[in-house]
PDB file of C-alpha atoms in Angstrom:
ATOM      1  CA  LEU Q   7      24.383 -37.916 -14.205  1.00  0.00           C
ATOM      2  CA  GLY Q   8      26.286 -41.060 -15.494  1.00  0.00           C
ATOM      3  CA  ASP Q   9      27.358 -39.727 -18.462  1.00  0.00           C
ATOM      4  CA  ILE Q  10      28.174 -36.518 -17.233  1.00  0.00           C
ATOM      5  CA  CYS Q  11      30.095 -38.369 -14.623  1.00  0.00           C
ATOM      6  CA  PHE Q  12      31.258 -40.274 -16.935  1.00  0.00           C
ATOM      7  CA  THR Q  13      33.381 -38.033 -19.315  1.00  0.00           C
ATOM      8  CA  THR Q  14      34.188 -35.354 -16.500  1.00  0.00           C
ATOM      9  CA  THR Q  15      35.947 -38.298 -14.929  1.00  0.00           C
ATOM     10  CA  THR Q  16      38.792 -37.402 -17.540  1.00  0.00           C
ATOM     11  CA  ILE Q  17      38.486 -34.341 -19.341  1.00  0.00           C
ATOM     12  CA  PRO Q  18      39.273 -32.272 -16.563  1.00  0.00           C
ATOM     13  CA  LYS Q  19      42.713 -33.244 -16.151  1.00  0.00           C
ATOM     14  CA  MET Q  20      43.631 -33.436 -19.422  1.00  0.00           C
ATOM     15  CA  LEU Q  21      42.632 -29.923 -20.577  1.00  0.00           C
ATOM     16  CA  VAL Q  22      44.886 -28.864 -16.914  1.00  0.00           C
ATOM     17  CA  ASN Q  23      48.047 -30.866 -18.848  1.00  0.00           C
ATOM     18  CA  TYR Q  24      47.150 -29.067 -22.378  1.00  0.00           C
ATOM     19  CA  ILE Q  25      46.762 -26.090 -21.275  1.00  0.00           C
ATOM     20  CA  SER Q  26      49.381 -25.924 -18.699  1.00  0.00           C
ATOM     21  CA  GLY Q  27      52.074 -29.020 -21.010  1.00  0.00           C
ATOM     22  CA  ASN Q  28      53.078 -30.413 -17.853  1.00  0.00           C
ATOM     23  CA  LYS Q  29      51.894 -34.131 -18.459  1.00  0.00           C
ATOM     24  CA  GLU Q  30      52.024 -35.330 -14.407  1.00  0.00           C
ATOM     25  CA  ILE Q  31      49.711 -37.196 -12.195  1.00  0.00           C
ATOM     26  CA  LEU Q  32      49.807 -38.164  -8.286  1.00  0.00           C
ATOM     27  CA  TYR Q  33      49.552 -42.076  -7.779  1.00  0.00           C
ATOM     28  CA  ILE Q  34      46.621 -41.107  -5.809  1.00  0.00           C
ATOM     29  CA  SER Q  35      45.963 -38.536  -8.299  1.00  0.00           C
ATOM     30  CA  CYS Q  36      45.089 -42.601 -10.798  1.00  0.00           C
ATOM     31  CA  LEU Q  37      43.598 -44.281  -8.711  1.00  0.00           C
ATOM     32  CA  ALA Q  38      41.343 -41.474  -7.558  1.00  0.00           C
ATOM     33  CA  GLN Q  39      40.722 -41.033 -11.655  1.00  0.00           C
ATOM     34  CA  ALA Q  40      40.693 -44.818 -12.816  1.00  0.00           C
ATOM     35  CA  PHE Q  41      38.423 -45.780  -9.531  1.00  0.00           C
ATOM     36  CA  PHE Q  42      35.385 -43.303 -10.866  1.00  0.00           C
ATOM     37  CA  PHE Q  43      35.906 -44.329 -14.469  1.00  0.00           C
ATOM     38  CA  SER Q  44      35.537 -47.898 -13.371  1.00  0.00           C
ATOM     39  CA  TRP Q  45      32.864 -47.024 -11.597  1.00  0.00           C
ATOM     40  CA  PHE Q  46      30.423 -44.965 -14.010  1.00  0.00           C
ATOM     41  CA  ALA Q  47      31.400 -47.417 -16.741  1.00  0.00           C
ATOM     42  CA  GLY Q  48      29.722 -50.618 -14.785  1.00  0.00           C
ATOM     43  CA  LEU Q  49      27.484 -47.970 -13.518  1.00  0.00           C
ATOM     44  CA  ASP Q  50      26.722 -47.428 -17.612  1.00  0.00           C
ATOM     45  CA  SER Q  51      26.731 -50.570 -18.160  1.00  0.00           C
ATOM     46  CA  ILE Q  52      23.994 -52.106 -15.629  1.00  0.00           C
ATOM     47  CA  LEU Q  53      22.101 -49.324 -15.962  1.00  0.00           C
ATOM     48  CA  LEU Q  54      21.899 -49.993 -19.923  1.00  0.00           C
ATOM     49  CA  GLY Q  55      20.458 -53.099 -18.557  1.00  0.00           C
ATOM     50  CA  SER Q  56      17.932 -52.277 -16.531  1.00  0.00           C
ATOM     51  CA  MET Q  57      16.731 -50.203 -19.829  1.00  0.00           C
ATOM     52  CA  ALA Q  58      16.364 -53.176 -21.844  1.00  0.00           C
ATOM     53  CA  TYR Q  59      14.690 -54.450 -19.571  1.00  0.00           C
ATOM     54  CA  ASP Q  60      12.259 -51.312 -18.735  1.00  0.00           C
ATOM     55  CA  ARG Q  61      11.225 -51.362 -22.892  1.00  0.00           C
ATOM     56  CA  TYR Q  62      10.746 -54.676 -22.472  1.00  0.00           C
ATOM     57  CA  MET Q  63       8.001 -54.217 -20.207  1.00  0.00           C
ATOM     58  CA  ALA Q  64       6.867 -50.922 -22.602  1.00  0.00           C
ATOM     59  CA  ILE Q  65       6.277 -53.487 -25.351  1.00  0.00           C
ATOM     60  CA  CYS Q  66       5.607 -56.608 -24.449  1.00  0.00           C
ATOM     61  CA  ALA Q  67       3.567 -55.986 -21.447  1.00  0.00           C
ATOM     62  CA  PRO Q  68       2.018 -52.957 -21.827  1.00  0.00           C
ATOM     63  CA  LEU Q  69      -0.748 -53.027 -19.375  1.00  0.00           C
ATOM     64  CA  HIS Q  70       1.128 -54.125 -16.745  1.00  0.00           C
ATOM     65  CA  TYR Q  71       4.380 -51.991 -17.051  1.00  0.00           C
ATOM     66  CA  THR Q  72       2.689 -49.292 -14.361  1.00  0.00           C
ATOM     67  CA  MET Q  73       2.251 -52.059 -11.304  1.00  0.00           C
ATOM     68  CA  ILE Q  74       5.280 -53.731 -12.167  1.00  0.00           C
ATOM     69  CA  MET Q  75       7.504 -51.330 -13.169  1.00  0.00           C
ATOM     70  CA  THR Q  76       7.178 -49.022  -9.918  1.00  0.00           C
ATOM     71  CA  PRO Q  77       8.045 -45.972  -8.430  1.00  0.00           C
ATOM     72  CA  ARG Q  78       9.851 -48.578  -5.479  1.00  0.00           C
ATOM     73  CA  LEU Q  79      11.780 -50.840  -8.104  1.00  0.00           C
ATOM     74  CA  CYS Q  80      12.839 -48.214 -10.079  1.00  0.00           C
ATOM     75  CA  VAL Q  81      14.415 -45.754  -7.642  1.00  0.00           C
ATOM     76  CA  LEU Q  82      15.746 -49.622  -6.300  1.00  0.00           C
ATOM     77  CA  LEU Q  83      16.854 -50.639 -10.379  1.00  0.00           C
ATOM     78  CA  VAL Q  84      18.806 -47.672  -9.531  1.00  0.00           C
ATOM     79  CA  ALA Q  85      20.186 -47.628  -5.706  1.00  0.00           C
ATOM     80  CA  VAL Q  86      22.062 -52.013  -6.996  1.00  0.00           C
ATOM     81  CA  CYS Q  87      23.180 -50.058 -10.702  1.00  0.00           C
ATOM     82  CA  TRP Q  88      25.587 -47.284  -8.237  1.00  0.00           C
ATOM     83  CA  TYR Q  89      26.038 -50.230  -5.704  1.00  0.00           C
ATOM     84  CA  TRP Q  90      27.299 -53.212  -7.587  1.00  0.00           C
ATOM     85  CA  ALA Q  91      29.715 -50.768  -9.803  1.00  0.00           C
ATOM     86  CA  CYS Q  92      31.193 -49.187  -6.944  1.00  0.00           C
ATOM     87  CA  ALA Q  93      32.368 -52.591  -5.461  1.00  0.00           C
ATOM     88  CA  ASN Q  94      33.174 -53.091  -8.178  1.00  0.00           C
ATOM     89  CA  ALA Q  95      35.311 -50.046  -8.814  1.00  0.00           C
ATOM     90  CA  LEU Q  96      36.734 -50.771  -5.628  1.00  0.00           C
ATOM     91  CA  THR Q  97      37.704 -54.225  -6.379  1.00  0.00           C
ATOM     92  CA  HIS Q  98      40.015 -53.166  -9.226  1.00  0.00           C
ATOM     93  CA  THR Q  99      41.377 -50.141  -7.495  1.00  0.00           C
ATOM     94  CA  VAL Q 100      42.369 -51.793  -4.404  1.00  0.00           C
ATOM     95  CA  LEU Q 101      44.566 -54.511  -5.766  1.00  0.00           C
ATOM     96  CA  LEU Q 102      45.986 -51.910  -7.602  1.00  0.00           C
ATOM     97  CA  THR Q 103      47.343 -50.713  -5.065  1.00  0.00           C
ATOM     98  CA  GLN Q 104      49.264 -53.870  -4.318  1.00  0.00           C
ATOM     99  CA  LEU Q 105      51.045 -53.004  -7.698  1.00  0.00           C
ATOM    100  CA  SER Q 106      54.259 -51.986  -7.679  1.00  0.00           C
ATOM    101  CA  PHE Q 107      56.153 -49.026 -10.413  1.00  0.00           C
ATOM    102  CA  CYS Q 108      59.324 -49.014  -9.281  1.00  0.00           C
ATOM    103  CA  GLY Q 109      59.677 -45.131  -9.861  1.00  0.00           C
ATOM    104  CA  HIS Q 110      58.340 -42.847 -12.235  1.00  0.00           C
ATOM    105  CA  LYS Q 111      56.116 -44.797 -15.071  1.00  0.00           C
ATOM    106  CA  GLU Q 112      55.066 -42.769 -18.478  1.00  0.00           C
ATOM    107  CA  ILE Q 113      51.184 -44.449 -17.962  1.00  0.00           C
ATOM    108  CA  PRO Q 114      50.782 -44.058 -22.682  1.00  0.00           C
ATOM    109  CA  HIS Q 115      47.313 -42.588 -22.453  1.00  0.00           C
ATOM    110  CA  PHE Q 116      44.818 -39.345 -21.872  1.00  0.00           C
ATOM    111  CA  PHE Q 117      43.247 -40.348 -18.862  1.00  0.00           C
ATOM    112  CA  CYS Q 118      44.540 -43.565 -15.735  1.00  0.00           C
ATOM    113  CA  ASP Q 119      42.651 -46.222 -17.666  1.00  0.00           C
ATOM    114  CA  LEU Q 120      42.952 -49.814 -15.398  1.00  0.00           C
ATOM    115  CA  GLY Q 121      43.923 -52.048 -17.999  1.00  0.00           C
ATOM    116  CA  VAL Q 122      47.196 -49.155 -19.240  1.00  0.00           C
ATOM    117  CA  VAL Q 123      48.488 -48.665 -15.732  1.00  0.00           C
ATOM    118  CA  ILE Q 124      47.965 -51.856 -15.224  1.00  0.00           C
ATOM    119  CA  ARG Q 125      50.344 -53.065 -17.963  1.00  0.00           C
ATOM    120  CA  ILE Q 126      52.901 -50.402 -16.476  1.00  0.00           C
ATOM    121  CA  ALA Q 127      53.949 -52.111 -12.662  1.00  0.00           C
ATOM    122  CA  CYS Q 128      56.647 -54.214 -12.305  1.00  0.00           C
ATOM    123  CA  SER Q 129      54.988 -57.166 -10.516  1.00  0.00           C
ATOM    124  CA  ASP Q 130      53.306 -60.065 -10.851  1.00  0.00           C
ATOM    125  CA  THR Q 131      49.830 -58.468 -12.559  1.00  0.00           C
ATOM    126  CA  PHE Q 132      48.237 -61.794 -12.471  1.00  0.00           C
ATOM    127  CA  ILE Q 133      45.476 -61.083  -9.806  1.00  0.00           C
ATOM    128  CA  ASN Q 134      44.558 -58.199 -11.109  1.00  0.00           C
ATOM    129  CA  ASP Q 135      44.594 -59.449 -15.153  1.00  0.00           C
ATOM    130  CA  LEU Q 136      41.563 -62.439 -14.005  1.00  0.00           C
ATOM    131  CA  VAL Q 137      39.504 -59.708 -11.496  1.00  0.00           C
ATOM    132  CA  ILE Q 138      39.411 -57.896 -14.204  1.00  0.00           C
ATOM    133  CA  TYR Q 139      38.790 -60.669 -16.214  1.00  0.00           C
ATOM    134  CA  THR Q 140      35.701 -62.527 -13.735  1.00  0.00           C
ATOM    135  CA  MET Q 141      34.449 -59.165 -12.186  1.00  0.00           C
ATOM    136  CA  GLY Q 142      34.857 -56.709 -14.878  1.00  0.00           C
ATOM    137  CA  GLY Q 143      33.284 -59.742 -16.858  1.00  0.00           C
ATOM    138  CA  LEU Q 144      30.190 -60.238 -14.787  1.00  0.00           C
ATOM    139  CA  ILE Q 145      29.129 -56.377 -14.639  1.00  0.00           C
ATOM    140  CA  ALA Q 146      29.498 -56.707 -18.569  1.00  0.00           C
ATOM    141  CA  ILE Q 147      28.618 -59.718 -19.748  1.00  0.00           C
ATOM    142  CA  ILE Q 148      25.330 -60.297 -17.777  1.00  0.00           C
ATOM    143  CA  PRO Q 149      23.626 -56.621 -18.612  1.00  0.00           C
ATOM    144  CA  PHE Q 150      24.701 -57.352 -22.391  1.00  0.00           C
ATOM    145  CA  MET Q 151      22.682 -60.870 -22.134  1.00  0.00           C
ATOM    146  CA  GLY Q 152      19.619 -59.346 -20.591  1.00  0.00           C
ATOM    147  CA  ILE Q 153      19.429 -56.921 -23.112  1.00  0.00           C
ATOM    148  CA  LEU Q 154      20.186 -59.833 -25.745  1.00  0.00           C
ATOM    149  CA  ILE Q 155      17.436 -61.625 -24.828  1.00  0.00           C
ATOM    150  CA  SER Q 156      15.059 -58.465 -23.358  1.00  0.00           C
ATOM    151  CA  TYR Q 157      15.161 -57.388 -27.018  1.00  0.00           C
ATOM    152  CA  PHE Q 158      14.834 -60.864 -28.963  1.00  0.00           C
ATOM    153  CA  HIS Q 159      11.155 -61.042 -27.018  1.00  0.00           C
ATOM    154  CA  ILE Q 160      10.584 -57.497 -28.704  1.00  0.00           C
ATOM    155  CA  PHE Q 161      11.373 -58.253 -31.657  1.00  0.00           C
ATOM    156  CA  VAL Q 162       9.370 -61.230 -31.624  1.00  0.00           C
ATOM    157  CA  ALA Q 163       6.455 -59.104 -29.858  1.00  0.00           C
ATOM    158  CA  VAL Q 164       7.233 -56.291 -32.412  1.00  0.00           C
ATOM    159  CA  LEU Q 165       6.834 -58.899 -35.547  1.00  0.00           C
ATOM    160  CA  LYS Q 166       3.314 -59.639 -34.234  1.00  0.00           C
ATOM    161  CA  ILE Q 167       2.020 -55.923 -35.001  1.00  0.00           C
ATOM    162  CA  PRO Q 168      -0.495 -55.564 -37.409  1.00  0.00           C
ATOM    163  CA  SER Q 169       0.176 -52.650 -38.910  1.00  0.00           C
ATOM    164  CA  ALA Q 170       3.510 -51.363 -40.795  1.00  0.00           C
ATOM    165  CA  TYR Q 171       3.774 -47.990 -38.529  1.00  0.00           C
ATOM    166  CA  GLY Q 172       3.186 -49.923 -35.870  1.00  0.00           C
ATOM    167  CA  LYS Q 173       6.484 -52.431 -36.351  1.00  0.00           C
ATOM    168  CA  TRP Q 174       7.948 -48.506 -37.150  1.00  0.00           C
ATOM    169  CA  LYS Q 175       6.530 -46.960 -34.065  1.00  0.00           C
ATOM    170  CA  ALA Q 176       7.365 -49.583 -32.018  1.00  0.00           C
ATOM    171  CA  PHE Q 177      10.999 -49.786 -32.968  1.00  0.00           C
ATOM    172  CA  SER Q 178      11.707 -46.496 -32.993  1.00  0.00           C
ATOM    173  CA  THR Q 179      11.505 -45.973 -29.499  1.00  0.00           C
ATOM    174  CA  CYS Q 180      14.692 -48.335 -28.927  1.00  0.00           C
ATOM    175  CA  GLY Q 181      16.848 -46.443 -31.424  1.00  0.00           C
ATOM    176  CA  SER Q 182      19.360 -44.243 -29.564  1.00  0.00           C
ATOM    177  CA  HIS Q 183      19.076 -46.918 -26.730  1.00  0.00           C
ATOM    178  CA  LEU Q 184      20.531 -50.087 -29.685  1.00  0.00           C
ATOM    179  CA  THR Q 185      23.015 -47.239 -30.787  1.00  0.00           C
ATOM    180  CA  VAL Q 186      24.298 -46.554 -27.042  1.00  0.00           C
ATOM    181  CA  VAL Q 187      24.717 -49.879 -26.318  1.00  0.00           C
ATOM    182  CA  CYS Q 188      26.328 -51.303 -29.588  1.00  0.00           C
ATOM    183  CA  LEU Q 189      29.074 -48.481 -29.276  1.00  0.00           C
ATOM    184  CA  PHE Q 190      29.013 -48.748 -25.433  1.00  0.00           C
ATOM    185  CA  TYR Q 191      29.441 -52.982 -25.811  1.00  0.00           C
ATOM    186  CA  GLY Q 192      31.409 -52.643 -29.247  1.00  0.00           C
ATOM    187  CA  THR Q 193      34.061 -50.605 -27.290  1.00  0.00           C
ATOM    188  CA  ILE Q 194      34.267 -52.377 -24.087  1.00  0.00           C
ATOM    189  CA  ILE Q 195      35.140 -55.641 -25.996  1.00  0.00           C
ATOM    190  CA  THR Q 196      37.898 -53.904 -28.482  1.00  0.00           C
ATOM    191  CA  VAL Q 197      39.497 -53.121 -25.280  1.00  0.00           C
ATOM    192  CA  TYR Q 198      39.325 -54.814 -22.269  1.00  0.00           C
ATOM    193  CA  PHE Q 199      38.638 -59.017 -23.106  1.00  0.00           C
ATOM    194  CA  ASN Q 200      40.899 -58.651 -26.226  1.00  0.00           C
ATOM    195  CA  PRO Q 201      44.319 -60.423 -25.578  1.00  0.00           C
ATOM    196  CA  THR Q 202      46.235 -57.571 -25.498  1.00  0.00           C
ATOM    197  CA  SER Q 203      49.067 -58.680 -28.388  1.00  0.00           C
ATOM    198  CA  THR Q 204      46.103 -57.921 -31.005  1.00  0.00           C
ATOM    199  CA  HIS Q 205      46.113 -54.573 -30.257  1.00  0.00           C
ATOM    200  CA  THR Q 206      48.251 -51.455 -29.725  1.00  0.00           C
ATOM    201  CA  VAL Q 207      48.213 -48.526 -26.949  1.00  0.00           C
ATOM    202  CA  GLN Q 208      47.463 -46.526 -29.726  1.00  0.00           C
ATOM    203  CA  GLN Q 209      44.176 -48.305 -30.854  1.00  0.00           C
ATOM    204  CA  ASP Q 210      42.384 -48.472 -26.923  1.00  0.00           C
ATOM    205  CA  ILE Q 211      42.944 -44.557 -27.334  1.00  0.00           C
ATOM    206  CA  ALA Q 212      41.381 -44.366 -30.291  1.00  0.00           C
ATOM    207  CA  SER Q 213      38.498 -47.008 -28.912  1.00  0.00           C
ATOM    208  CA  ALA Q 214      38.038 -45.014 -25.765  1.00  0.00           C
ATOM    209  CA  VAL Q 215      37.644 -41.327 -27.275  1.00  0.00           C
TER     210      VAL Q 215
END
């Protein structure tokens, strides 16, 4: 669901602009797009961390898995993910409303990405940048550290499995998750946590695609 919402935030408007030839977007629509994109991006990040914990429990403590990963805990994890991501996105969006844009501006992107919108502002963006590196950093770094710790323990546990088939079977359950983690966090680090002087808008667009 999170991935579907993530793409539908940007694709419909992009297709309308392409078909109609009208590339304008209203200020309120841009804010809404930035909010929902940030929300679902944050949600993906936290859910990936939760999924890593689920795999850790399944491989490292299989006998206790059903007792610990109860339906109630799963619902609680999902609820926390949605709330945390929403609070993060709402904070960024409210701070966007405090910026001045000096009339009509061209957004050098195919959607209202948070970092790109901040770049075209006429007023001081120090607070916005600070919040991206703090709150945005927490919503990316905390789950990422949880993923690293989980997979470290998974790797140690898998090495103790005597048969090669058993090792392959254990690692195969993590392959798709690891692929998504590498693509997702690689893009986030490239686009949002590098100084703007080290990469161009065109590189950001390519990474976003």
